[in-house]
XYZ file of N, CA, C and O in Angstrom:
616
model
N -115.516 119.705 69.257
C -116.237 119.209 68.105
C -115.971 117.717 67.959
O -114.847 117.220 68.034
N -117.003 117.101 67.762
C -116.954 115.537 67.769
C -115.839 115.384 66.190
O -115.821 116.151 65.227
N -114.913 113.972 66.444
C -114.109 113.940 65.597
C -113.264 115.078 64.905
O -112.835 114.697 63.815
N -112.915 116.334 65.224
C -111.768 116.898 65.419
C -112.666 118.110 64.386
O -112.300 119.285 64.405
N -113.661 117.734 63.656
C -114.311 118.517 62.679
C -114.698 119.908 63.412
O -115.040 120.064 64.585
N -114.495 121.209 62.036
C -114.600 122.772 62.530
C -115.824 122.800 61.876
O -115.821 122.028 60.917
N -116.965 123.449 62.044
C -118.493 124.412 61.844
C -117.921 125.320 61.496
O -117.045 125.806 62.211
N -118.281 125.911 60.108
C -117.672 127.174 59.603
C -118.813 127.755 59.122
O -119.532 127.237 58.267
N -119.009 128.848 59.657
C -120.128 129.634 59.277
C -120.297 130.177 58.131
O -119.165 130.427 57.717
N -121.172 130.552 57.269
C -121.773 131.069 56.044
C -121.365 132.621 56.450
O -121.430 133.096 57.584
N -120.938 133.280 55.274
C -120.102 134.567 55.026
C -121.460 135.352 54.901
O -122.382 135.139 54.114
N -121.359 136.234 55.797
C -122.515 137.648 55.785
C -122.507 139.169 55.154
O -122.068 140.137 55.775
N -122.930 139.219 54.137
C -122.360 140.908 53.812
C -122.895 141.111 52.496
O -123.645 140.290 51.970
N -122.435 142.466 51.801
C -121.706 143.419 52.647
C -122.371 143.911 53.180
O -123.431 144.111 52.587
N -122.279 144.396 54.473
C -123.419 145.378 55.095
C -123.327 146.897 55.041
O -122.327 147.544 55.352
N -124.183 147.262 54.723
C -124.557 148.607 54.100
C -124.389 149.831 55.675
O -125.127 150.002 56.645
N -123.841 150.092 55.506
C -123.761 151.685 56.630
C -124.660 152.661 56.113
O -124.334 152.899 54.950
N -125.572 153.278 56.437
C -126.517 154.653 55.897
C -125.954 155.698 56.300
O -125.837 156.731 55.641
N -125.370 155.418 57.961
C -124.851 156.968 58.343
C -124.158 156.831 59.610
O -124.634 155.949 60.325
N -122.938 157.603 60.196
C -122.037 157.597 61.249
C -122.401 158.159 61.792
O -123.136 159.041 61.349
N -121.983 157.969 63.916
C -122.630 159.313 64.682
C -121.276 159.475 65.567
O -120.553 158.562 65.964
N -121.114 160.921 65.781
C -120.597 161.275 66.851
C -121.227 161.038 68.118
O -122.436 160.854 68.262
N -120.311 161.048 69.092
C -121.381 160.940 70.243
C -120.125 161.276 71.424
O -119.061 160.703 71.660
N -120.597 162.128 71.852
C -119.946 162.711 73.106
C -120.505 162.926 74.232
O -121.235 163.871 74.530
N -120.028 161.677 75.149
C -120.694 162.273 76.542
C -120.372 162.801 77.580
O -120.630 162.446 78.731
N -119.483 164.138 77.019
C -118.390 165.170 77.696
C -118.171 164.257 79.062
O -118.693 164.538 80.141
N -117.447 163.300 78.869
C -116.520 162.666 80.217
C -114.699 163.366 79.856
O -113.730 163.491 80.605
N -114.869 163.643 78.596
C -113.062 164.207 78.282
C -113.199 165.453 77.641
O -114.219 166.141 77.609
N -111.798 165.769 76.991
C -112.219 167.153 75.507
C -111.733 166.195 74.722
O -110.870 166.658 73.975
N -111.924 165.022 74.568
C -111.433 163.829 73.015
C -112.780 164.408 71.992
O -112.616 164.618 70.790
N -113.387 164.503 72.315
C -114.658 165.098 70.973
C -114.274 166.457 70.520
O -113.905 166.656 69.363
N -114.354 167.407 71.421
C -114.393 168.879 71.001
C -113.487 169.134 70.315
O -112.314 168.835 70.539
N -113.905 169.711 69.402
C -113.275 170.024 68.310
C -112.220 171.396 68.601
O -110.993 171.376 68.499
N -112.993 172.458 68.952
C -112.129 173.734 69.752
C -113.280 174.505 70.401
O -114.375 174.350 69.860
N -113.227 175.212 71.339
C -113.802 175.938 71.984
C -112.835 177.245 72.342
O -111.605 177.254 72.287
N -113.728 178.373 72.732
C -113.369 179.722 73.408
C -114.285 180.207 75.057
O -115.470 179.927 75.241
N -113.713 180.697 75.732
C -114.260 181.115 76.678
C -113.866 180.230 78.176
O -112.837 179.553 78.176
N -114.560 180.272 79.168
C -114.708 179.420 80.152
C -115.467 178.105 79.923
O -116.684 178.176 79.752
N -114.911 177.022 79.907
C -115.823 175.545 79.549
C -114.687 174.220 80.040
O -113.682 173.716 79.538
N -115.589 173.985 81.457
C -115.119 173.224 82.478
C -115.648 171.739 82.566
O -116.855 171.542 82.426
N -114.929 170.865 82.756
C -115.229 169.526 82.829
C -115.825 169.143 84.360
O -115.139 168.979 85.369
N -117.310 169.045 84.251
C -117.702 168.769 85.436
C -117.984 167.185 85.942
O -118.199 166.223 85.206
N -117.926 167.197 87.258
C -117.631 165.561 87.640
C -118.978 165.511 88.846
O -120.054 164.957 88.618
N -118.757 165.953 89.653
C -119.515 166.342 90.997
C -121.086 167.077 90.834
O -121.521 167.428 89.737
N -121.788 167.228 92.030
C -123.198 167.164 92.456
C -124.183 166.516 90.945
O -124.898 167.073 90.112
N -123.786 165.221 91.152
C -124.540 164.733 89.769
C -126.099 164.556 90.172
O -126.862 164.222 89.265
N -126.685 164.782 91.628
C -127.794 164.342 91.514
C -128.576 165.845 90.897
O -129.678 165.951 90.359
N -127.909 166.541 91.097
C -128.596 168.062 90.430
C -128.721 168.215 89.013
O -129.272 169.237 88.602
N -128.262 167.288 88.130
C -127.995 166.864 86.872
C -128.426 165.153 86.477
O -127.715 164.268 85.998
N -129.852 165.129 86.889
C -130.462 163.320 87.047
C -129.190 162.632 86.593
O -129.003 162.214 85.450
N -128.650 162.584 87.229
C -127.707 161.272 88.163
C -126.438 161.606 86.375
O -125.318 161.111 86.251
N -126.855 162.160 85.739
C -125.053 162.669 84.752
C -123.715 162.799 85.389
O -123.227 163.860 85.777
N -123.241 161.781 85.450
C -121.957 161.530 85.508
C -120.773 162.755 85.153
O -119.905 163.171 85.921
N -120.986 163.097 84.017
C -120.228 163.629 83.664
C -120.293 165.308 82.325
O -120.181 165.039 81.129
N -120.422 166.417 82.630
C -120.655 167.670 81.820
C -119.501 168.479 81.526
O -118.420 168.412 82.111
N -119.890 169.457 80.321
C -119.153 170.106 80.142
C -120.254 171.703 81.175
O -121.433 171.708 81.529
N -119.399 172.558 81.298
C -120.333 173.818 82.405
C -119.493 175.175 81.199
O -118.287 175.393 81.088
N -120.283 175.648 80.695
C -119.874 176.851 80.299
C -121.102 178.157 80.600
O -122.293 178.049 80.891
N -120.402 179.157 80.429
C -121.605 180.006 80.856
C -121.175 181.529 79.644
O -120.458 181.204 78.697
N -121.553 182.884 79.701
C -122.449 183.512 78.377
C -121.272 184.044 77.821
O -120.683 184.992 78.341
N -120.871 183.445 76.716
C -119.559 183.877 75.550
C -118.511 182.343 75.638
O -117.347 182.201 75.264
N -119.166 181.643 76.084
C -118.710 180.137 75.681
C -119.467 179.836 74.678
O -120.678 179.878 74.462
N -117.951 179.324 73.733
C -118.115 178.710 72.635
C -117.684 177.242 72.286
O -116.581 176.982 72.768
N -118.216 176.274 71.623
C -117.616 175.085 71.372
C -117.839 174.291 70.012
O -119.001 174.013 69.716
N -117.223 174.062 69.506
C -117.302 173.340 68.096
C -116.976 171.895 68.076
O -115.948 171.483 68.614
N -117.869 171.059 67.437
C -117.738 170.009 66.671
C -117.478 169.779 65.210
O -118.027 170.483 64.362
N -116.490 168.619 64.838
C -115.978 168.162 63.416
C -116.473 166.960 62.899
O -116.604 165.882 63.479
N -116.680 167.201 61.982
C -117.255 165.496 61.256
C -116.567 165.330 60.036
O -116.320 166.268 59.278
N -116.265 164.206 59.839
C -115.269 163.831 58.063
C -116.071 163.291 57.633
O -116.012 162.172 57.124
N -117.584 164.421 57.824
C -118.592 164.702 56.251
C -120.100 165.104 56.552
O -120.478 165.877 57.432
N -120.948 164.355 55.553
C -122.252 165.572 55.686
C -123.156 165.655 57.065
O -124.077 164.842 56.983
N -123.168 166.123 57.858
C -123.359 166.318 59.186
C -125.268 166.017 58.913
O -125.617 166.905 58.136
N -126.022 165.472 59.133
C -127.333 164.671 58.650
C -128.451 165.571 59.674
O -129.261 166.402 59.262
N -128.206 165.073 61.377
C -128.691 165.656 62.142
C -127.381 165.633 63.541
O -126.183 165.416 63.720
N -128.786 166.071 64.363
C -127.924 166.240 66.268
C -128.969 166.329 67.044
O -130.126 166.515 66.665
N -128.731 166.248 67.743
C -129.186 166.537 69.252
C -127.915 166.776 70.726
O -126.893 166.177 71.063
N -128.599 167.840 71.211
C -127.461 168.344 72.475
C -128.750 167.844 73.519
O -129.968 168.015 73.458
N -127.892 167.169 74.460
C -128.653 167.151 75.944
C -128.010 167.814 76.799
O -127.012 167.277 77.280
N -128.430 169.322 77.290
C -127.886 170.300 78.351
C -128.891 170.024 79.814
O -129.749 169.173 80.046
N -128.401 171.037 80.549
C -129.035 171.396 81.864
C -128.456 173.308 81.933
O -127.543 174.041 81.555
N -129.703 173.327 82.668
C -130.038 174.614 82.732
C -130.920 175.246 83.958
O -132.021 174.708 84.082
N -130.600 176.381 84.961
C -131.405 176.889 85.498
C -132.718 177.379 84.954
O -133.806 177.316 85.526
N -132.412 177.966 83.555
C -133.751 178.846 83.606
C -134.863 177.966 82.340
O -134.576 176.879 81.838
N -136.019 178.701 82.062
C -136.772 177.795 81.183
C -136.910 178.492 79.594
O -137.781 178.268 78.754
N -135.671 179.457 79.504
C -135.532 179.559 78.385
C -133.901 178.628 77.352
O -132.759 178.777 77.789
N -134.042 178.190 76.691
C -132.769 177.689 75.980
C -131.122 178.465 76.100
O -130.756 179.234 75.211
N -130.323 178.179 77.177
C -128.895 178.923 77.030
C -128.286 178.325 76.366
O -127.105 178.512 76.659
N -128.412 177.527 75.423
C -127.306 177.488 74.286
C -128.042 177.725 72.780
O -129.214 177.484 72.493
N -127.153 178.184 72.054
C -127.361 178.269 70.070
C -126.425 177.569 69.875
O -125.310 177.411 70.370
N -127.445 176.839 68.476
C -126.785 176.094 67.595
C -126.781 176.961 66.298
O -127.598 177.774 65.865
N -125.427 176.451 65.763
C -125.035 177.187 64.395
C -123.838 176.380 63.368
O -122.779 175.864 63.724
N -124.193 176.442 62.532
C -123.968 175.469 61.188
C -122.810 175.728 60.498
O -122.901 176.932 60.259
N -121.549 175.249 59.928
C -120.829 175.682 59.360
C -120.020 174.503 58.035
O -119.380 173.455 58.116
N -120.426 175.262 57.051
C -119.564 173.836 56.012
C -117.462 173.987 56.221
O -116.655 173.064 56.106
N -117.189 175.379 56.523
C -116.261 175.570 56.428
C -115.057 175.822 57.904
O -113.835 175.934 57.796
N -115.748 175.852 59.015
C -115.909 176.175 60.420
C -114.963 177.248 60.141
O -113.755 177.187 60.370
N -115.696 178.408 59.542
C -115.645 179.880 60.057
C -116.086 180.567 60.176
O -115.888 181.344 61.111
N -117.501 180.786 58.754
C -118.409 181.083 58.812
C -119.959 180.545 59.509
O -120.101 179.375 59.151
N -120.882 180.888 60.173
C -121.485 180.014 60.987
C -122.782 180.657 61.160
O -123.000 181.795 61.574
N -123.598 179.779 60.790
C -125.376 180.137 60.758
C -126.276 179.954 61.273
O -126.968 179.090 60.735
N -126.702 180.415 62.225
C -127.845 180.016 63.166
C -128.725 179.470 62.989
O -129.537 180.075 62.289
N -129.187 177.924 63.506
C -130.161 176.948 62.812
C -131.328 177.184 63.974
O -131.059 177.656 65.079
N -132.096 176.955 63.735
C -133.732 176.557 64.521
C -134.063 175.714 64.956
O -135.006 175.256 64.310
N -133.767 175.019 65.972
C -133.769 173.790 66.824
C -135.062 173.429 67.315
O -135.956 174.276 67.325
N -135.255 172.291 67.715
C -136.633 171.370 68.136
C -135.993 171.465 69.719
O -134.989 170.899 70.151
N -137.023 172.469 70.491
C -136.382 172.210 71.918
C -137.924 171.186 72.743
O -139.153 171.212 72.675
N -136.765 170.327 73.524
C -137.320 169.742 74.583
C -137.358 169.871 75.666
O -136.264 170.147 76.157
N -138.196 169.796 76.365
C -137.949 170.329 77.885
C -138.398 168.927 78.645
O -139.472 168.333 78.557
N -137.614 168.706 79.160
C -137.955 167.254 80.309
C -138.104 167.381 81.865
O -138.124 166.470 82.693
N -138.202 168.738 82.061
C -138.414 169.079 83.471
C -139.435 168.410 84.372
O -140.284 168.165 83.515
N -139.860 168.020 85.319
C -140.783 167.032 85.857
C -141.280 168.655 86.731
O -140.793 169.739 86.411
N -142.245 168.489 87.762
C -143.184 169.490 88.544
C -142.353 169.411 89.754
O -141.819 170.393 90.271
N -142.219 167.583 90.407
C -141.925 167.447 91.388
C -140.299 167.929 91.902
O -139.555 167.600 90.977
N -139.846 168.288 92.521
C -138.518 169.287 92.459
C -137.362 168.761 93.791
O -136.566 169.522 94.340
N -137.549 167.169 94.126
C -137.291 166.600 95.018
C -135.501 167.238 95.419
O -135.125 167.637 96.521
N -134.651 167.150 94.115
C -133.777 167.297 94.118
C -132.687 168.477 93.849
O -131.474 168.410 94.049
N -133.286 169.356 93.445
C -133.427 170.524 92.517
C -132.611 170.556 91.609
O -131.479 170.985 91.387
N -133.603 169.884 91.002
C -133.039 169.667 89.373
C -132.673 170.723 88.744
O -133.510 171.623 88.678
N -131.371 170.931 88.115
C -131.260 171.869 86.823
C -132.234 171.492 85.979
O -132.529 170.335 86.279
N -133.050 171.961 84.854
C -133.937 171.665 83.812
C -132.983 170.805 82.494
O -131.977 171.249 81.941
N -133.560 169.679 82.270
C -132.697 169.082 81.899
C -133.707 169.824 79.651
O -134.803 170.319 79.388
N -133.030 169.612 79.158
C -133.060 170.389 77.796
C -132.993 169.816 76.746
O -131.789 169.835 76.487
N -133.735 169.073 75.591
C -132.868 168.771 74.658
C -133.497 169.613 73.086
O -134.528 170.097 72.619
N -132.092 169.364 72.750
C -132.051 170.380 71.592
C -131.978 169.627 70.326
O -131.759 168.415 70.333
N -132.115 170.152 69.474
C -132.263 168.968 68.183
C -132.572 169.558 66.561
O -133.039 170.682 66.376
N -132.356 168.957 65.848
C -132.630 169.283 64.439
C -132.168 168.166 63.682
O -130.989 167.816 63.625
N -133.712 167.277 62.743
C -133.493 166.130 62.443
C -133.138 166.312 60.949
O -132.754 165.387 60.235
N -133.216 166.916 60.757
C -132.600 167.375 59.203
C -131.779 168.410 58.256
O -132.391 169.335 57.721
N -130.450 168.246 58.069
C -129.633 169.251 57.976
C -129.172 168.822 55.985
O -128.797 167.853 55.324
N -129.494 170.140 55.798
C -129.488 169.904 54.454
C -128.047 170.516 53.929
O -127.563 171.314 54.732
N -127.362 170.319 52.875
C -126.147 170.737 52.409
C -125.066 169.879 52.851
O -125.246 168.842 53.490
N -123.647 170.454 52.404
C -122.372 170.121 53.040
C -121.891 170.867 54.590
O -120.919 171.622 54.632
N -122.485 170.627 55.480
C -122.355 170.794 56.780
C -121.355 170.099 57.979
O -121.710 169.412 58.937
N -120.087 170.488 57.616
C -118.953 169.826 58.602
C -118.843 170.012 60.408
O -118.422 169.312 61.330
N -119.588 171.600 60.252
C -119.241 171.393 62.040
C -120.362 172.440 62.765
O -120.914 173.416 62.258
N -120.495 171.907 64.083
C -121.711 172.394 64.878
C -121.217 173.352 66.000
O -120.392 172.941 66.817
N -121.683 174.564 66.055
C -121.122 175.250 67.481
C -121.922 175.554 67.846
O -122.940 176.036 67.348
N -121.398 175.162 69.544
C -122.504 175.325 70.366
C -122.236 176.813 71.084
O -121.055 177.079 71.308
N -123.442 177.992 71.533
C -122.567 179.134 71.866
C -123.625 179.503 73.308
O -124.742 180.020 73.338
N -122.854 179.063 74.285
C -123.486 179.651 75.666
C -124.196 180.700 75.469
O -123.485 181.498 74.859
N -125.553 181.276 75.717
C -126.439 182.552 76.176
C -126.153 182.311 77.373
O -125.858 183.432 77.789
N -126.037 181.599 78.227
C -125.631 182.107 79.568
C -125.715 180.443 80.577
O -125.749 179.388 79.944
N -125.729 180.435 81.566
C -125.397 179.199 82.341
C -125.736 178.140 82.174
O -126.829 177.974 82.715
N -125.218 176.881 81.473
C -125.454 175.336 81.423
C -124.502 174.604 80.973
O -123.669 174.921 80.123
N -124.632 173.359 81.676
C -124.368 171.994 80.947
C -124.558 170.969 80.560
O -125.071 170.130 81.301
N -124.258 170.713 79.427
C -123.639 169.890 78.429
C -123.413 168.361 78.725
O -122.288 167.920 78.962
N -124.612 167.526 78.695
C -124.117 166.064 79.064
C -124.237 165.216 78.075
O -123.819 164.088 78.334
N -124.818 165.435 76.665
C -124.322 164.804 75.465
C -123.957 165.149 74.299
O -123.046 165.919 74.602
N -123.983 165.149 73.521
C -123.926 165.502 71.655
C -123.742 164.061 71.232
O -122.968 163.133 71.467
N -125.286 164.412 70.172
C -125.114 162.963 69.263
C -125.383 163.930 67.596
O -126.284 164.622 67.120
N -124.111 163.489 67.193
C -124.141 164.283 65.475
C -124.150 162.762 64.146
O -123.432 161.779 63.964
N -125.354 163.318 63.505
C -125.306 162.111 62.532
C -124.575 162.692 61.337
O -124.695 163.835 60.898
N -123.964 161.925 60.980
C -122.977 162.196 59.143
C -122.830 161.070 58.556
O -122.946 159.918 58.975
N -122.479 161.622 57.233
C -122.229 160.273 56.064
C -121.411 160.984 55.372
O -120.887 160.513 54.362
């Protein structure tokens, strides 16, 4: 700075937060809250999983839960899957014991062309969760994985 003088910037704020997200992109178990069953940290054949780095693999009586410190808003799960029906449920819990089966917005992103043989990649979703809703379990119907969770709360 010419002559020894500091530029001090004008003070910005406060800035308003609307809402926090979880976001897990099963590379660890640092997110999961608790799970039951078989549910494996997968690393390998990522091109069978468009180029995902990194999954969780559970298959039918795998269970897994997420925690939030508060009102859980929305989510979305991005799985993979052999078949073209949905192997995972989502289910709702304010208290994580009791737990309610919600109705999800499914996506299917499968392409025709089958160069690689893609697992069907899946996404699951529900943009509006009403009440005091602390935690999300996810419950295997039968073979897939798990390459994100994004949970909104406030």
């Amino acid at each position: 700075f010419p002559n020894g003088q500091k530029i001090v910037s004008k003070a910005y704020g406060p800035v308003q937060v609307s809402a926090r997200w979880l976001i897990d992109d099963c590379d660890n178990w640092g997110k999961v809250y608790w799970f039951s069953g078989p549910l494996e940290l997968k690393k390998a054949n990522n091109r069978s999983f468009k180029e995902d780095l990194s999954r969780l693999a559970g298959q039918q009586g795998t269970e897994m839960v997420y925690r939030v410190s508060g009102n859980m808003l929305s989510f979305r799960v991005h799985c993979f899957q052999k078949l073209s029906q949905p192997q995972i449920r989502c289910l709702l819990s304010e208290d994580g014991r009791q737990f309610q089966e919600i109705k999800t917005t499914i996506e299917n992103f499968t392409i025709e062309q089958k160069d690689y043989n893609y697992w069907q990649p899946i996404g699951l979703s529900v943009s509006t969760i009403k009440g005091k809703i602390n935690f999300l379990k996810l419950r295997f119907e039968g073979e897939a994985q798990i390459g994100r969770v994004e949970i909104e709360y406030r």
